[in-house]
mmCIF file of C-alpha atoms in Angstrom:
data_model
loop_
_atom_site.group_PDB
_atom_site.id
_atom_site.type_symbol
_atom_site.label_atom_id
_atom_site.label_comp_id
_atom_site.label_asym_id
_atom_site.label_seq_id
_atom_site.Cartn_x
_atom_site.Cartn_y
_atom_site.Cartn_z
ATOM 1 C CA UNK M 1 -6.619 136.706 -185.355
ATOM 2 C CA UNK M 2 -9.342 137.896 -187.912
ATOM 3 C CA UNK M 3 -6.584 138.369 -190.300
ATOM 4 C CA UNK M 4 -5.986 134.698 -190.523
ATOM 5 C CA UNK M 5 -9.713 133.900 -191.020
ATOM 6 C CA UNK M 6 -11.058 134.133 -194.399
ATOM 7 C CA UNK M 7 -14.735 134.284 -193.122
ATOM 8 C CA UNK M 8 -14.122 137.837 -191.986
ATOM 9 C CA UNK M 9 -12.743 139.149 -195.141
ATOM 10 C CA UNK M 10 -16.409 140.088 -196.245
ATOM 11 C CA UNK M 11 -16.662 142.374 -192.892
ATOM 12 C CA UNK M 12 -16.069 145.690 -193.161
ATOM 13 C CA UNK M 13 -13.263 147.236 -191.309
ATOM 14 C CA UNK M 14 -14.871 149.465 -189.273
ATOM 15 C CA UNK M 15 -17.598 146.978 -188.102
ATOM 16 C CA UNK M 16 -15.267 144.594 -187.350
ATOM 17 C CA UNK M 17 -13.119 147.077 -185.266
ATOM 18 C CA UNK M 18 -16.387 148.448 -183.628
ATOM 19 C CA UNK M 19 -17.380 144.867 -182.727
ATOM 20 C CA UNK M 20 -13.776 144.048 -181.371
ATOM 21 C CA UNK M 21 -14.254 147.199 -179.316
ATOM 22 C CA UNK M 22 -17.837 145.993 -178.078
ATOM 23 C CA UNK M 23 -16.686 142.592 -177.178
ATOM 24 C CA UNK M 24 -13.493 144.045 -175.125
ATOM 25 C CA UNK M 25 -15.536 146.121 -173.092
ATOM 26 C CA UNK M 26 -17.812 143.341 -172.259
ATOM 27 C CA UNK M 27 -15.171 140.765 -171.453
ATOM 28 C CA UNK M 28 -13.313 143.131 -169.111
ATOM 29 C CA UNK M 29 -16.818 144.569 -167.954
ATOM 30 C CA UNK M 30 -16.412 147.947 -168.666
ATOM 31 C CA UNK M 31 -19.916 149.207 -169.775
ATOM 32 C CA UNK M 32 -21.809 148.957 -173.233
ATOM 33 C CA UNK M 33 -22.243 150.587 -176.362
ATOM 34 C CA UNK M 34 -22.638 154.442 -175.351
ATOM 35 C CA UNK M 35 -24.591 156.678 -177.291
ATOM 36 C CA UNK M 36 -21.243 158.009 -178.191
ATOM 37 C CA UNK M 37 -19.864 155.188 -179.401
ATOM 38 C CA UNK M 38 -23.052 154.645 -181.747
ATOM 39 C CA UNK M 39 -22.772 158.120 -183.052
ATOM 40 C CA UNK M 40 -18.938 158.174 -184.112
ATOM 41 C CA UNK M 41 -18.608 154.491 -185.158
ATOM 42 C CA UNK M 42 -21.947 154.799 -187.217
ATOM 43 C CA UNK M 43 -23.304 151.208 -185.677
ATOM 44 C CA UNK M 44 -25.820 150.082 -182.757
ATOM 45 C CA UNK M 45 -25.060 147.727 -180.426
ATOM 46 C CA UNK M 46 -27.585 145.332 -182.351
ATOM 47 C CA UNK M 47 -26.170 145.777 -185.416
ATOM 48 C CA UNK M 48 -22.777 144.494 -183.803
ATOM 49 C CA UNK M 49 -24.125 141.693 -181.900
ATOM 50 C CA UNK M 50 -24.020 138.483 -184.497
ATOM 51 C CA UNK M 51 -20.358 140.111 -185.115
ATOM 52 C CA UNK M 52 -19.270 140.176 -181.520
ATOM 53 C CA UNK M 53 -20.665 136.568 -181.100
ATOM 54 C CA UNK M 54 -18.543 135.042 -183.922
ATOM 55 C CA UNK M 55 -15.438 137.106 -182.419
ATOM 56 C CA UNK M 56 -15.915 135.450 -179.190
ATOM 57 C CA UNK M 57 -16.403 131.988 -180.768
ATOM 58 C CA UNK M 58 -13.274 132.558 -182.606
ATOM 59 C CA UNK M 59 -11.406 133.299 -179.512
ATOM 60 C CA UNK M 60 -12.871 130.408 -177.494
ATOM 61 C CA UNK M 61 -12.233 127.486 -180.327
ATOM 62 C CA UNK M 62 -9.104 128.885 -181.948
ATOM 63 C CA UNK M 63 -6.704 126.091 -183.377
ATOM 64 C CA UNK M 64 -3.684 125.801 -181.009
ATOM 65 C CA UNK M 65 -1.539 123.993 -183.735
ATOM 66 C CA UNK M 66 -0.882 126.604 -186.200
ATOM 67 C CA UNK M 67 -0.581 130.165 -187.054
ATOM 68 C CA UNK M 68 0.895 130.927 -183.271
ATOM 69 C CA UNK M 69 2.820 134.310 -184.361
ATOM 70 C CA UNK M 70 -0.124 136.192 -183.212
ATOM 71 C CA UNK M 71 -0.921 134.511 -180.359
ATOM 72 C CA UNK M 72 2.620 134.661 -179.146
ATOM 73 C CA UNK M 73 3.141 138.208 -179.712
ATOM 74 C CA UNK M 74 0.146 139.169 -177.693
ATOM 75 C CA UNK M 75 0.920 136.812 -175.220
ATOM 76 C CA UNK M 76 3.943 139.585 -173.867
ATOM 77 C CA UNK M 77 3.706 142.216 -171.279
ATOM 78 C CA UNK M 78 4.173 144.800 -173.851
ATOM 79 C CA UNK M 79 0.837 144.134 -175.344
ATOM 80 C CA UNK M 80 -0.771 143.429 -171.783
ATOM 81 C CA UNK M 81 -0.887 139.941 -172.207
ATOM 82 C CA UNK M 82 -4.478 140.275 -174.294
ATOM 83 C CA UNK M 83 -4.066 136.791 -175.909
ATOM 84 C CA UNK M 84 -4.344 135.276 -172.511
ATOM 85 C CA UNK M 85 -7.478 136.812 -171.479
ATOM 86 C CA UNK M 86 -10.395 133.899 -170.942
ATOM 87 C CA UNK M 87 -13.204 134.515 -173.679
ATOM 88 C CA UNK M 88 -16.576 134.672 -172.224
ATOM 89 C CA UNK M 89 -18.824 131.955 -172.183
ATOM 90 C CA UNK M 90 -21.032 132.073 -174.865
ATOM 91 C CA UNK M 91 -24.334 131.988 -173.004
ATOM 92 C CA UNK M 92 -23.036 134.693 -170.461
ATOM 93 C CA UNK M 93 -21.982 136.981 -173.581
ATOM 94 C CA UNK M 94 -25.819 136.389 -174.918
ATOM 95 C CA UNK M 95 -27.064 137.443 -171.880
ATOM 96 C CA UNK M 96 -24.790 140.511 -171.632
ATOM 97 C CA UNK M 97 -25.513 141.732 -174.960
ATOM 98 C CA UNK M 98 -29.420 141.209 -174.829
ATOM 99 C CA UNK M 99 -29.519 143.230 -171.688
ATOM 100 C CA UNK M 100 -27.642 146.106 -173.032
#
């Protein structure tokens, strides 16, 4: 989804990938950012928090009337229907990120 948004072009691909992983871990309640993830990614959890919040905002307020190809593709079983996962409530996300 970020490929369709110009605002994310200035982010480094590694930071974007790490932030997406942290958001996915948080959304699925699979734990937080471990020391191993920090070591291999080069990013601390605090480094990623602002981008994680922006990504969740993008998922929450995505335009439904245009650019549906990505959403349609990732709504299929082959891709585990990840496009249908409900974004986190912004306050709950903030609380979860600050508590870890």
